[in-house]
């Protein structure tokens, strides 16, 4: 998922509770406002936008298989509810805005669904190597739509470099609730949802690394807490914003 635009000033956040909303910031997270024009009911579980902030998408977990996915192609001025495969519960927008990728909670296989026409049609890309049905947890996509990462409930992050046609599954077992792909598609970032915001997995199919805990500057929180980070280079991260009850050790 890409909840931050390329300028670092626009953020789009989903609030997952009974009265939850989609929140937007245009000042780098200093302030937020409620996005208007969305279906009522709360339980927004994912939000994503293109680099220029023109294309935005969010998913609402209402009642499987009736989850809703909404899309804006004019920077949030207007929204439409898309017709998607049943039970879609997470969506990601490519950086260039050309591609939507989504995953569902139901079905007879584990597929990432890819749309190249603003959600009018979807193509199923079976994630090879997964087990069970409706087992995909989170999904993320690169700027050009070619690199896709999908995490599963059985603890793996599957990566495709050709828009979902082929997959591999490196990495240790965890429930990867936080998932992102770098703009160039060469790195995958993932964080577990077991009550801690770290460690973070940073790697490609060939290499996997993890951040290490420190005495100061690390952050933690319960389930559904979140953070917005900016990579500064040289193994250094800047914490831009915290949501929920996340805390930073000073």
mmCIF file with all atom_site columns, N, CA and C in Angstrom, residues 11-84:
data_model
loop_
_atom_site.group_PDB
_atom_site.id
_atom_site.type_symbol
_atom_site.label_atom_id
_atom_site.label_alt_id
_atom_site.label_comp_id
_atom_site.label_asym_id
_atom_site.label_entity_id
_atom_site.label_seq_id
_atom_site.pdbx_PDB_ins_code
_atom_site.Cartn_x
_atom_site.Cartn_y
_atom_site.Cartn_z
_atom_site.occupancy
_atom_site.B_iso_or_equiv
_atom_site.pdbx_formal_charge
_atom_site.auth_seq_id
_atom_site.auth_comp_id
_atom_site.auth_asym_id
_atom_site.auth_atom_id
_atom_site.pdbx_PDB_model_num
ATOM 1   N N  . UNK A 1 11 ? -1.162  12.461  2.704   1.00 0.00 ? 11 UNK A N  1
ATOM 2   C CA . UNK A 1 11 ? -1.275  11.157  3.323   1.00 0.00 ? 11 UNK A CA 1
ATOM 3   C C  . UNK A 1 11 ? -2.734  10.734  3.322   1.00 0.00 ? 11 UNK A C  1
ATOM 4   N N  . UNK A 1 12 ? -2.971  9.435   3.165   1.00 0.00 ? 12 UNK A N  1
ATOM 5   C CA . UNK A 1 12 ? -4.314  8.870   3.159   1.00 0.00 ? 12 UNK A CA 1
ATOM 6   C C  . UNK A 1 12 ? -4.317  7.684   4.106   1.00 0.00 ? 12 UNK A C  1
ATOM 7   N N  . UNK A 1 13 ? -5.092  7.751   5.178   1.00 0.00 ? 13 UNK A N  1
ATOM 8   C CA . UNK A 1 13 ? -5.087  6.731   6.220   1.00 0.00 ? 13 UNK A CA 1
ATOM 9   C C  . UNK A 1 13 ? -6.472  6.137   6.409   1.00 0.00 ? 13 UNK A C  1
ATOM 10  N N  . UNK A 1 14 ? -6.515  4.814   6.592   1.00 0.00 ? 14 UNK A N  1
ATOM 11  C CA . UNK A 1 14 ? -7.772  4.102   6.833   1.00 0.00 ? 14 UNK A CA 1
ATOM 12  C C  . UNK A 1 14 ? -7.898  3.796   8.317   1.00 0.00 ? 14 UNK A C  1
ATOM 13  N N  . UNK A 1 15 ? -9.075  4.038   8.878   1.00 0.00 ? 15 UNK A N  1
ATOM 14  C CA . UNK A 1 15 ? -9.338  3.793   10.294  1.00 0.00 ? 15 UNK A CA 1
ATOM 15  C C  . UNK A 1 15 ? -10.246 2.572   10.421  1.00 0.00 ? 15 UNK A C  1
ATOM 16  N N  . UNK A 1 16 ? -9.720  1.508   11.009  1.00 0.00 ? 16 UNK A N  1
ATOM 17  C CA . UNK A 1 16 ? -10.420 0.226   11.057  1.00 0.00 ? 16 UNK A CA 1
ATOM 18  C C  . UNK A 1 16 ? -11.130 0.053   12.395  1.00 0.00 ? 16 UNK A C  1
ATOM 19  N N  . UNK A 1 17 ? -12.318 0.647   12.516  1.00 0.00 ? 17 UNK A N  1
ATOM 20  C CA . UNK A 1 17 ? -13.197 0.353   13.638  1.00 0.00 ? 17 UNK A CA 1
ATOM 21  C C  . UNK A 1 17 ? -14.628 0.630   13.203  1.00 0.00 ? 17 UNK A C  1
ATOM 22  N N  . UNK A 1 18 ? -15.592 0.393   14.084  1.00 0.00 ? 18 UNK A N  1
ATOM 23  C CA . UNK A 1 18 ? -16.995 0.468   13.702  1.00 0.00 ? 18 UNK A CA 1
ATOM 24  C C  . UNK A 1 18 ? -17.442 1.819   13.196  1.00 0.00 ? 18 UNK A C  1
ATOM 25  N N  . UNK A 1 19 ? -16.811 2.882   13.660  1.00 0.00 ? 19 UNK A N  1
ATOM 26  C CA . UNK A 1 19 ? -17.162 4.229   13.208  1.00 0.00 ? 19 UNK A CA 1
ATOM 27  C C  . UNK A 1 19 ? -16.010 4.863   12.438  1.00 0.00 ? 19 UNK A C  1
ATOM 28  N N  . UNK A 1 20 ? -15.120 4.026   11.926  1.00 0.00 ? 20 UNK A N  1
ATOM 29  C CA . UNK A 1 20 ? -13.907 4.516   11.275  1.00 0.00 ? 20 UNK A CA 1
ATOM 30  C C  . UNK A 1 20 ? -14.170 5.299   10.005  1.00 0.00 ? 20 UNK A C  1
ATOM 31  N N  . UNK A 1 21 ? -13.193 6.082   9.619   1.00 0.00 ? 21 UNK A N  1
ATOM 32  C CA . UNK A 1 21 ? -13.275 6.913   8.431   1.00 0.00 ? 21 UNK A CA 1
ATOM 33  C C  . UNK A 1 21 ? -11.965 6.814   7.667   1.00 0.00 ? 21 UNK A C  1
ATOM 34  N N  . UNK A 1 22 ? -11.928 7.444   6.506   1.00 0.00 ? 22 UNK A N  1
ATOM 35  C CA . UNK A 1 22 ? -10.678 7.619   5.774   1.00 0.00 ? 22 UNK A CA 1
ATOM 36  C C  . UNK A 1 22 ? -10.231 9.056   6.009   1.00 0.00 ? 22 UNK A C  1
ATOM 37  N N  . UNK A 1 23 ? -8.988  9.209   6.452   1.00 0.00 ? 23 UNK A N  1
ATOM 38  C CA . UNK A 1 23 ? -8.468  10.518  6.801   1.00 0.00 ? 23 UNK A CA 1
ATOM 39  C C  . UNK A 1 23 ? -7.391  10.944  5.799   1.00 0.00 ? 23 UNK A C  1
ATOM 40  N N  . UNK A 1 24 ? -7.343  12.230  5.516   1.00 0.00 ? 24 UNK A N  1
ATOM 41  C CA . UNK A 1 24 ? -6.382  12.753  4.554   1.00 0.00 ? 24 UNK A CA 1
ATOM 42  C C  . UNK A 1 24 ? -5.644  13.952  5.153   1.00 0.00 ? 24 UNK A C  1
ATOM 43  N N  . UNK A 1 25 ? -4.362  14.019  4.858   1.00 0.00 ? 25 UNK A N  1
ATOM 44  C CA . UNK A 1 25 ? -3.554  15.171  5.259   1.00 0.00 ? 25 UNK A CA 1
ATOM 45  C C  . UNK A 1 25 ? -2.895  15.756  4.014   1.00 0.00 ? 25 UNK A C  1
ATOM 46  N N  . UNK A 1 26 ? -2.810  17.073  3.958   1.00 0.00 ? 26 UNK A N  1
ATOM 47  C CA . UNK A 1 26 ? -2.116  17.736  2.850   1.00 0.00 ? 26 UNK A CA 1
ATOM 48  C C  . UNK A 1 26 ? -0.952  18.575  3.363   1.00 0.00 ? 26 UNK A C  1
ATOM 49  N N  . UNK A 1 27 ? -0.598  18.357  4.652   1.00 0.00 ? 27 UNK A N  1
ATOM 50  C CA . UNK A 1 27 ? 0.516   19.106  5.230   1.00 0.00 ? 27 UNK A CA 1
ATOM 51  C C  . UNK A 1 27 ? 1.513   18.192  5.929   1.00 0.00 ? 27 UNK A C  1
ATOM 52  N N  . UNK A 1 28 ? 1.713   17.000  5.357   1.00 0.00 ? 28 UNK A N  1
ATOM 53  C CA . UNK A 1 28 ? 2.711   16.085  5.885   1.00 0.00 ? 28 UNK A CA 1
ATOM 54  C C  . UNK A 1 28 ? 2.343   15.440  7.208   1.00 0.00 ? 28 UNK A C  1
ATOM 55  N N  . UNK A 1 29 ? 1.070   15.400  7.550   1.00 0.00 ? 29 UNK A N  1
ATOM 56  C CA . UNK A 1 29 ? 0.626   14.739  8.760   1.00 0.00 ? 29 UNK A CA 1
ATOM 57  C C  . UNK A 1 29 ? 0.430   15.659  9.949   1.00 0.00 ? 29 UNK A C  1
ATOM 58  N N  . UNK A 1 30 ? 0.619   16.959  9.751   1.00 0.00 ? 30 UNK A N  1
ATOM 59  C CA . UNK A 1 30 ? 0.386   17.896  10.844  1.00 0.00 ? 30 UNK A CA 1
ATOM 60  C C  . UNK A 1 30 ? -1.085  17.944  11.232  1.00 0.00 ? 30 UNK A C  1
ATOM 61  N N  . UNK A 1 31 ? -1.964  17.894  10.243  1.00 0.00 ? 31 UNK A N  1
ATOM 62  C CA . UNK A 1 31 ? -3.400  17.893  10.495  1.00 0.00 ? 31 UNK A CA 1
ATOM 63  C C  . UNK A 1 31 ? -4.080  16.952  9.508   1.00 0.00 ? 31 UNK A C  1
ATOM 64  N N  . UNK A 1 32 ? -5.273  16.482  9.870   1.00 0.00 ? 32 UNK A N  1
ATOM 65  C CA . UNK A 1 32 ? -6.029  15.553  9.035   1.00 0.00 ? 32 UNK A CA 1
ATOM 66  C C  . UNK A 1 32 ? -7.485  16.006  8.952   1.00 0.00 ? 32 UNK A C  1
ATOM 67  N N  . UNK A 1 33 ? -8.135  15.659  7.833   1.00 0.00 ? 33 UNK A N  1
ATOM 68  C CA . UNK A 1 33 ? -9.561  15.908  7.710   1.00 0.00 ? 33 UNK A CA 1
ATOM 69  C C  . UNK A 1 33 ? -10.240 14.659  7.161   1.00 0.00 ? 33 UNK A C  1
ATOM 70  N N  . UNK A 1 34 ? -11.511 14.523  7.493   1.00 0.00 ? 34 UNK A N  1
ATOM 71  C CA . UNK A 1 34 ? -12.328 13.386  7.091   1.00 0.00 ? 34 UNK A CA 1
ATOM 72  C C  . UNK A 1 34 ? -12.640 13.479  5.598   1.00 0.00 ? 34 UNK A C  1
ATOM 73  N N  . UNK A 1 35 ? -12.362 12.401  4.855   1.00 0.00 ? 35 UNK A N  1
ATOM 74  C CA . UNK A 1 35 ? -12.653 12.383  3.423   1.00 0.00 ? 35 UNK A CA 1
ATOM 75  C C  . UNK A 1 35 ? -14.162 12.246  3.224   1.00 0.00 ? 35 UNK A C  1
ATOM 76  N N  . UNK A 1 36 ? -14.744 13.176  2.501   1.00 0.00 ? 36 UNK A N  1
ATOM 77  C CA . UNK A 1 36 ? -16.188 13.178  2.270   1.00 0.00 ? 36 UNK A CA 1
ATOM 78  C C  . UNK A 1 36 ? -16.553 12.327  1.060   1.00 0.00 ? 36 UNK A C  1
ATOM 79  N N  . UNK A 1 37 ? -17.825 11.920  0.992   1.00 0.00 ? 37 UNK A N  1
ATOM 80  C CA . UNK A 1 37 ? -18.341 11.228  -0.173  1.00 0.00 ? 37 UNK A CA 1
ATOM 81  C C  . UNK A 1 37 ? -18.154 9.729   -0.169  1.00 0.00 ? 37 UNK A C  1
ATOM 82  N N  . UNK A 1 38 ? -17.772 9.147   0.972   1.00 0.00 ? 38 UNK A N  1
ATOM 83  C CA . UNK A 1 38 ? -17.549 7.705   1.044   1.00 0.00 ? 38 UNK A CA 1
ATOM 84  C C  . UNK A 1 38 ? -18.752 6.998   1.669   1.00 0.00 ? 38 UNK A C  1
ATOM 85  N N  . UNK A 1 39 ? -18.922 5.681   1.404   1.00 0.00 ? 39 UNK A N  1
ATOM 86  C CA . UNK A 1 39 ? -20.035 4.950   2.010   1.00 0.00 ? 39 UNK A CA 1
ATOM 87  C C  . UNK A 1 39 ? -19.939 4.973   3.531   1.00 0.00 ? 39 UNK A C  1
ATOM 88  N N  . UNK A 1 40 ? -21.068 5.001   4.239   1.00 0.00 ? 40 UNK A N  1
ATOM 89  C CA . UNK A 1 40 ? -21.048 4.992   5.701   1.00 0.00 ? 40 UNK A CA 1
ATOM 90  C C  . UNK A 1 40 ? -20.729 3.605   6.231   1.00 0.00 ? 40 UNK A C  1
ATOM 91  N N  . UNK A 1 41 ? -20.467 3.518   7.527   1.00 0.00 ? 41 UNK A N  1
ATOM 92  C CA . UNK A 1 41 ? -20.355 2.210   8.150   1.00 0.00 ? 41 UNK A CA 1
ATOM 93  C C  . UNK A 1 41 ? -19.026 1.891   8.794   1.00 0.00 ? 41 UNK A C  1
ATOM 94  N N  . UNK A 1 42 ? -17.989 2.677   8.548   1.00 0.00 ? 42 UNK A N  1
ATOM 95  C CA . UNK A 1 42 ? -16.712 2.426   9.197   1.00 0.00 ? 42 UNK A CA 1
ATOM 96  C C  . UNK A 1 42 ? -15.966 1.231   8.644   1.00 0.00 ? 42 UNK A C  1
ATOM 97  N N  . UNK A 1 43 ? -15.012 0.711   9.451   1.00 0.00 ? 43 UNK A N  1
ATOM 98  C CA . UNK A 1 43 ? -14.178 -0.443  9.120   1.00 0.00 ? 43 UNK A CA 1
ATOM 99  C C  . UNK A 1 43 ? -13.417 -0.254  7.812   1.00 0.00 ? 43 UNK A C  1
ATOM 100 N N  . UNK A 1 44 ? -12.752 0.885   7.638   1.00 0.00 ? 44 UNK A N  1
ATOM 101 C CA . UNK A 1 44 ? -11.881 1.083   6.479   1.00 0.00 ? 44 UNK A CA 1
ATOM 102 C C  . UNK A 1 44 ? -10.548 0.417   6.769   1.00 0.00 ? 44 UNK A C  1
ATOM 103 N N  . UNK A 1 45 ? -10.170 -0.545  5.941   1.00 0.00 ? 45 UNK A N  1
ATOM 104 C CA . UNK A 1 45 ? -9.027  -1.393  6.258   1.00 0.00 ? 45 UNK A CA 1
ATOM 105 C C  . UNK A 1 45 ? -7.809  -1.141  5.385   1.00 0.00 ? 45 UNK A C  1
ATOM 106 N N  . UNK A 1 46 ? -7.947  -0.387  4.299   1.00 0.00 ? 46 UNK A N  1
ATOM 107 C CA . UNK A 1 46 ? -6.771  -0.051  3.500   1.00 0.00 ? 46 UNK A CA 1
ATOM 108 C C  . UNK A 1 46 ? -7.031  1.235   2.738   1.00 0.00 ? 46 UNK A C  1
ATOM 109 N N  . UNK A 1 47 ? -5.951  1.966   2.466   1.00 0.00 ? 47 UNK A N  1
ATOM 110 C CA . UNK A 1 47 ? -6.027  3.194   1.683   1.00 0.00 ? 47 UNK A CA 1
ATOM 111 C C  . UNK A 1 47 ? -4.714  3.361   0.947   1.00 0.00 ? 47 UNK A C  1
ATOM 112 N N  . UNK A 1 48 ? -4.788  3.869   -0.274  1.00 0.00 ? 48 UNK A N  1
ATOM 113 C CA . UNK A 1 48 ? -3.592  3.973   -1.109  1.00 0.00 ? 48 UNK A CA 1
ATOM 114 C C  . UNK A 1 48 ? -3.777  5.094   -2.121  1.00 0.00 ? 48 UNK A C  1
ATOM 115 N N  . UNK A 1 49 ? -2.663  5.663   -2.604  1.00 0.00 ? 49 UNK A N  1
ATOM 116 C CA . UNK A 1 49 ? -2.752  6.723   -3.608  1.00 0.00 ? 49 UNK A CA 1
ATOM 117 C C  . UNK A 1 49 ? -1.538  6.681   -4.529  1.00 0.00 ? 49 UNK A C  1
ATOM 118 N N  . UNK A 1 50 ? -1.678  7.322   -5.683  1.00 0.00 ? 50 UNK A N  1
ATOM 119 C CA . UNK A 1 50 ? -0.574  7.435   -6.630  1.00 0.00 ? 50 UNK A CA 1
ATOM 120 C C  . UNK A 1 50 ? 0.402   8.498   -6.156  1.00 0.00 ? 50 UNK A C  1
ATOM 121 N N  . UNK A 1 51 ? 1.550   8.578   -6.802  1.00 0.00 ? 51 UNK A N  1
ATOM 122 C CA . UNK A 1 51 ? 2.583   9.522   -6.398  1.00 0.00 ? 51 UNK A CA 1
ATOM 123 C C  . UNK A 1 51 ? 2.121   10.973  -6.484  1.00 0.00 ? 51 UNK A C  1
ATOM 124 N N  . UNK A 1 52 ? 1.313   11.282  -7.505  1.00 0.00 ? 52 UNK A N  1
ATOM 125 C CA . UNK A 1 52 ? 0.847   12.655  -7.663  1.00 0.00 ? 52 UNK A CA 1
ATOM 126 C C  . UNK A 1 52 ? -0.428  12.947  -6.888  1.00 0.00 ? 52 UNK A C  1
ATOM 127 N N  . UNK A 1 53 ? -0.963  11.938  -6.175  1.00 0.00 ? 53 UNK A N  1
ATOM 128 C CA . UNK A 1 53 ? -2.173  12.123  -5.392  1.00 0.00 ? 53 UNK A CA 1
ATOM 129 C C  . UNK A 1 53 ? -3.448  12.180  -6.201  1.00 0.00 ? 53 UNK A C  1
ATOM 130 N N  . UNK A 1 54 ? -3.355  11.921  -7.487  1.00 0.00 ? 54 UNK A N  1
ATOM 131 C CA . UNK A 1 54 ? -4.539  12.007  -8.348  1.00 0.00 ? 54 UNK A CA 1
ATOM 132 C C  . UNK A 1 54 ? -5.438  10.792  -8.180  1.00 0.00 ? 54 UNK A C  1
ATOM 133 N N  . UNK A 1 55 ? -4.858  9.588   -8.126  1.00 0.00 ? 55 UNK A N  1
ATOM 134 C CA . UNK A 1 55 ? -5.622  8.348   -8.000  1.00 0.00 ? 55 UNK A CA 1
ATOM 135 C C  . UNK A 1 55 ? -5.566  7.883   -6.549  1.00 0.00 ? 55 UNK A C  1
ATOM 136 N N  . UNK A 1 56 ? -6.728  7.686   -5.950  1.00 0.00 ? 56 UNK A N  1
ATOM 137 C CA . UNK A 1 56 ? -6.828  7.214   -4.572  1.00 0.00 ? 56 UNK A CA 1
ATOM 138 C C  . UNK A 1 56 ? -7.803  6.045   -4.514  1.00 0.00 ? 56 UNK A C  1
ATOM 139 N N  . UNK A 1 57 ? -7.527  5.080   -3.650  1.00 0.00 ? 57 UNK A N  1
ATOM 140 C CA . UNK A 1 57 ? -8.427  3.942   -3.479  1.00 0.00 ? 57 UNK A CA 1
ATOM 141 C C  . UNK A 1 57 ? -8.445  3.535   -2.017  1.00 0.00 ? 57 UNK A C  1
ATOM 142 N N  . UNK A 1 58 ? -9.583  2.997   -1.574  1.00 0.00 ? 58 UNK A N  1
ATOM 143 C CA . UNK A 1 58 ? -9.724  2.519   -0.203  1.00 0.00 ? 58 UNK A CA 1
ATOM 144 C C  . UNK A 1 58 ? -10.708 1.364   -0.183  1.00 0.00 ? 58 UNK A C  1
ATOM 145 N N  . UNK A 1 59 ? -10.551 0.480   0.795   1.00 0.00 ? 59 UNK A N  1
ATOM 146 C CA . UNK A 1 59 ? -11.456 -0.657  0.942   1.00 0.00 ? 59 UNK A CA 1
ATOM 147 C C  . UNK A 1 59 ? -12.115 -0.612  2.310   1.00 0.00 ? 59 UNK A C  1
ATOM 148 N N  . UNK A 1 60 ? -13.380 -1.036  2.328   1.00 0.00 ? 60 UNK A N  1
ATOM 149 C CA . UNK A 1 60 ? -14.193 -1.044  3.537   1.00 0.00 ? 60 UNK A CA 1
ATOM 150 C C  . UNK A 1 60 ? -14.636 -2.465  3.822   1.00 0.00 ? 60 UNK A C  1
ATOM 151 N N  . UNK A 1 61 ? -14.315 -2.964  5.006   1.00 0.00 ? 61 UNK A N  1
ATOM 152 C CA . UNK A 1 61 ? -14.690 -4.318  5.397   1.00 0.00 ? 61 UNK A CA 1
ATOM 153 C C  . UNK A 1 61 ? -16.035 -4.254  6.103   1.00 0.00 ? 61 UNK A C  1
ATOM 154 N N  . UNK A 1 62 ? -17.107 -4.436  5.335   1.00 0.00 ? 62 UNK A N  1
ATOM 155 C CA . UNK A 1 62 ? -18.455 -4.365  5.901   1.00 0.00 ? 62 UNK A CA 1
ATOM 156 C C  . UNK A 1 62 ? -18.935 -5.755  6.299   1.00 0.00 ? 62 UNK A C  1
ATOM 157 N N  . UNK A 1 63 ? -19.245 -6.574  5.347   1.00 0.00 ? 63 UNK A N  1
ATOM 158 C CA . UNK A 1 63 ? -19.686 -7.938  5.624   1.00 0.00 ? 63 UNK A CA 1
ATOM 159 C C  . UNK A 1 63 ? -19.353 -8.777  4.400   1.00 0.00 ? 63 UNK A C  1
ATOM 160 N N  . UNK A 1 64 ? -18.394 -9.694  4.557   1.00 0.00 ? 64 UNK A N  1
ATOM 161 C CA . UNK A 1 64 ? -18.000 -10.546 3.438   1.00 0.00 ? 64 UNK A CA 1
ATOM 162 C C  . UNK A 1 64 ? -19.223 -11.277 2.919   1.00 0.00 ? 64 UNK A C  1
ATOM 163 N N  . UNK A 1 65 ? -19.486 -11.358 1.604   1.00 0.00 ? 65 UNK A N  1
ATOM 164 C CA . UNK A 1 65 ? -18.608 -10.883 0.531   1.00 0.00 ? 65 UNK A CA 1
ATOM 165 C C  . UNK A 1 65 ? -18.936 -9.479  0.019   1.00 0.00 ? 65 UNK A C  1
ATOM 166 N N  . UNK A 1 66 ? -19.551 -8.643  0.852   1.00 0.00 ? 66 UNK A N  1
ATOM 167 C CA . UNK A 1 66 ? -20.036 -7.350  0.382   1.00 0.00 ? 66 UNK A CA 1
ATOM 168 C C  . UNK A 1 66 ? -19.093 -6.189  0.722   1.00 0.00 ? 66 UNK A C  1
ATOM 169 N N  . UNK A 1 67 ? -17.816 -6.476  0.919   1.00 0.00 ? 67 UNK A N  1
ATOM 170 C CA . UNK A 1 67 ? -16.860 -5.400  1.146   1.00 0.00 ? 67 UNK A CA 1
ATOM 171 C C  . UNK A 1 67 ? -16.901 -4.414  -0.015  1.00 0.00 ? 67 UNK A C  1
ATOM 172 N N  . UNK A 1 68 ? -16.593 -3.166  0.279   1.00 0.00 ? 68 UNK A N  1
ATOM 173 C CA . UNK A 1 68 ? -16.642 -2.123  -0.750  1.00 0.00 ? 68 UNK A CA 1
ATOM 174 C C  . UNK A 1 68 ? -15.237 -1.598  -1.039  1.00 0.00 ? 68 UNK A C  1
ATOM 175 N N  . UNK A 1 69 ? -14.964 -1.335  -2.321  1.00 0.00 ? 69 UNK A N  1
ATOM 176 C CA . UNK A 1 69 ? -13.733 -0.672  -2.753  1.00 0.00 ? 69 UNK A CA 1
ATOM 177 C C  . UNK A 1 69 ? -14.119 0.592   -3.492  1.00 0.00 ? 69 UNK A C  1
ATOM 178 N N  . UNK A 1 70 ? -13.576 1.726   -3.061  1.00 0.00 ? 70 UNK A N  1
ATOM 179 C CA . UNK A 1 70 ? -13.914 3.010   -3.678  1.00 0.00 ? 70 UNK A CA 1
ATOM 180 C C  . UNK A 1 70 ? -12.668 3.587   -4.351  1.00 0.00 ? 70 UNK A C  1
ATOM 181 N N  . UNK A 1 71 ? -12.916 4.411   -5.369  1.00 0.00 ? 71 UNK A N  1
ATOM 182 C CA . UNK A 1 71 ? -11.820 4.961   -6.170  1.00 0.00 ? 71 UNK A CA 1
ATOM 183 C C  . UNK A 1 71 ? -12.105 6.411   -6.510  1.00 0.00 ? 71 UNK A C  1
ATOM 184 N N  . UNK A 1 72 ? -11.059 7.232   -6.449  1.00 0.00 ? 72 UNK A N  1
ATOM 185 C CA . UNK A 1 72 ? -11.110 8.605   -6.943  1.00 0.00 ? 72 UNK A CA 1
ATOM 186 C C  . UNK A 1 72 ? -9.991  8.797   -7.956  1.00 0.00 ? 72 UNK A C  1
ATOM 187 N N  . UNK A 1 73 ? -10.304 9.412   -9.079  1.00 0.00 ? 73 UNK A N  1
ATOM 188 C CA . UNK A 1 73 ? -9.281  9.702   -10.096 1.00 0.00 ? 73 UNK A CA 1
ATOM 189 C C  . UNK A 1 73 ? -9.093  11.206  -10.270 1.00 0.00 ? 73 UNK A C  1
ATOM 190 N N  . UNK A 1 74 ? -9.615  11.981  -9.312  1.00 0.00 ? 74 UNK A N  1
ATOM 191 C CA . UNK A 1 74 ? -9.464  13.431  -9.396  1.00 0.00 ? 74 UNK A CA 1
ATOM 192 C C  . UNK A 1 74 ? -8.980  14.008  -8.063  1.00 0.00 ? 74 UNK A C  1
ATOM 193 N N  . UNK A 1 75 ? -8.080  13.259  -7.410  1.00 0.00 ? 75 UNK A N  1
ATOM 194 C CA . UNK A 1 75 ? -7.494  13.751  -6.178  1.00 0.00 ? 75 UNK A CA 1
ATOM 195 C C  . UNK A 1 75 ? -8.421  13.800  -4.992  1.00 0.00 ? 75 UNK A C  1
ATOM 196 N N  . UNK A 1 76 ? -9.463  12.984  -4.992  1.00 0.00 ? 76 UNK A N  1
ATOM 197 C CA . UNK A 1 76 ? -10.374 12.913  -3.863  1.00 0.00 ? 76 UNK A CA 1
ATOM 198 C C  . UNK A 1 76 ? -11.590 13.811  -3.963  1.00 0.00 ? 76 UNK A C  1
ATOM 199 N N  . UNK A 1 77 ? -11.754 14.527  -5.076  1.00 0.00 ? 77 UNK A N  1
ATOM 200 C CA . UNK A 1 77 ? -12.916 15.406  -5.226  1.00 0.00 ? 77 UNK A CA 1
ATOM 201 C C  . UNK A 1 77 ? -14.205 14.596  -5.342  1.00 0.00 ? 77 UNK A C  1
ATOM 202 N N  . UNK A 1 78 ? -14.161 13.486  -6.090  1.00 0.00 ? 78 UNK A N  1
ATOM 203 C CA . UNK A 1 78 ? -15.319 12.605  -6.240  1.00 0.00 ? 78 UNK A CA 1
ATOM 204 C C  . UNK A 1 78 ? -14.867 11.158  -6.111  1.00 0.00 ? 78 UNK A C  1
ATOM 205 N N  . UNK A 1 79 ? -15.812 10.296  -5.698  1.00 0.00 ? 79 UNK A N  1
ATOM 206 C CA . UNK A 1 79 ? -15.511 8.884   -5.475  1.00 0.00 ? 79 UNK A CA 1
ATOM 207 C C  . UNK A 1 79 ? -16.588 8.019   -6.127  1.00 0.00 ? 79 UNK A C  1
ATOM 208 N N  . UNK A 1 80 ? -16.178 6.838   -6.587  1.00 0.00 ? 80 UNK A N  1
ATOM 209 C CA . UNK A 1 80 ? -17.107 5.844   -7.106  1.00 0.00 ? 80 UNK A CA 1
ATOM 210 C C  . UNK A 1 80 ? -16.846 4.524   -6.399  1.00 0.00 ? 80 UNK A C  1
ATOM 211 N N  . UNK A 1 81 ? -17.906 3.738   -6.223  1.00 0.00 ? 81 UNK A N  1
ATOM 212 C CA . UNK A 1 81 ? -17.762 2.395   -5.672  1.00 0.00 ? 81 UNK A CA 1
ATOM 213 C C  . UNK A 1 81 ? -17.571 1.416   -6.823  1.00 0.00 ? 81 UNK A C  1
ATOM 214 N N  . UNK A 1 82 ? -16.484 0.664   -6.776  1.00 0.00 ? 82 UNK A N  1
ATOM 215 C CA . UNK A 1 82 ? -16.123 -0.228  -7.875  1.00 0.00 ? 82 UNK A CA 1
ATOM 216 C C  . UNK A 1 82 ? -16.850 -1.566  -7.762  1.00 0.00 ? 82 UNK A C  1
ATOM 217 N N  . UNK A 1 83 ? -17.025 -2.200  -8.913  1.00 0.00 ? 83 UNK A N  1
ATOM 218 C CA . UNK A 1 83 ? -17.451 -3.589  -8.956  1.00 0.00 ? 83 UNK A CA 1
ATOM 219 C C  . UNK A 1 83 ? -16.197 -4.445  -8.943  1.00 0.00 ? 83 UNK A C  1
ATOM 220 N N  . UNK A 1 84 ? -16.005 -5.215  -7.878  1.00 0.00 ? 84 UNK A N  1
ATOM 221 C CA . UNK A 1 84 ? -14.775 -5.977  -7.694  1.00 0.00 ? 84 UNK A CA 1
ATOM 222 C C  . UNK A 1 84 ? -15.097 -7.449  -7.460  1.00 0.00 ? 84 UNK A C  1
#
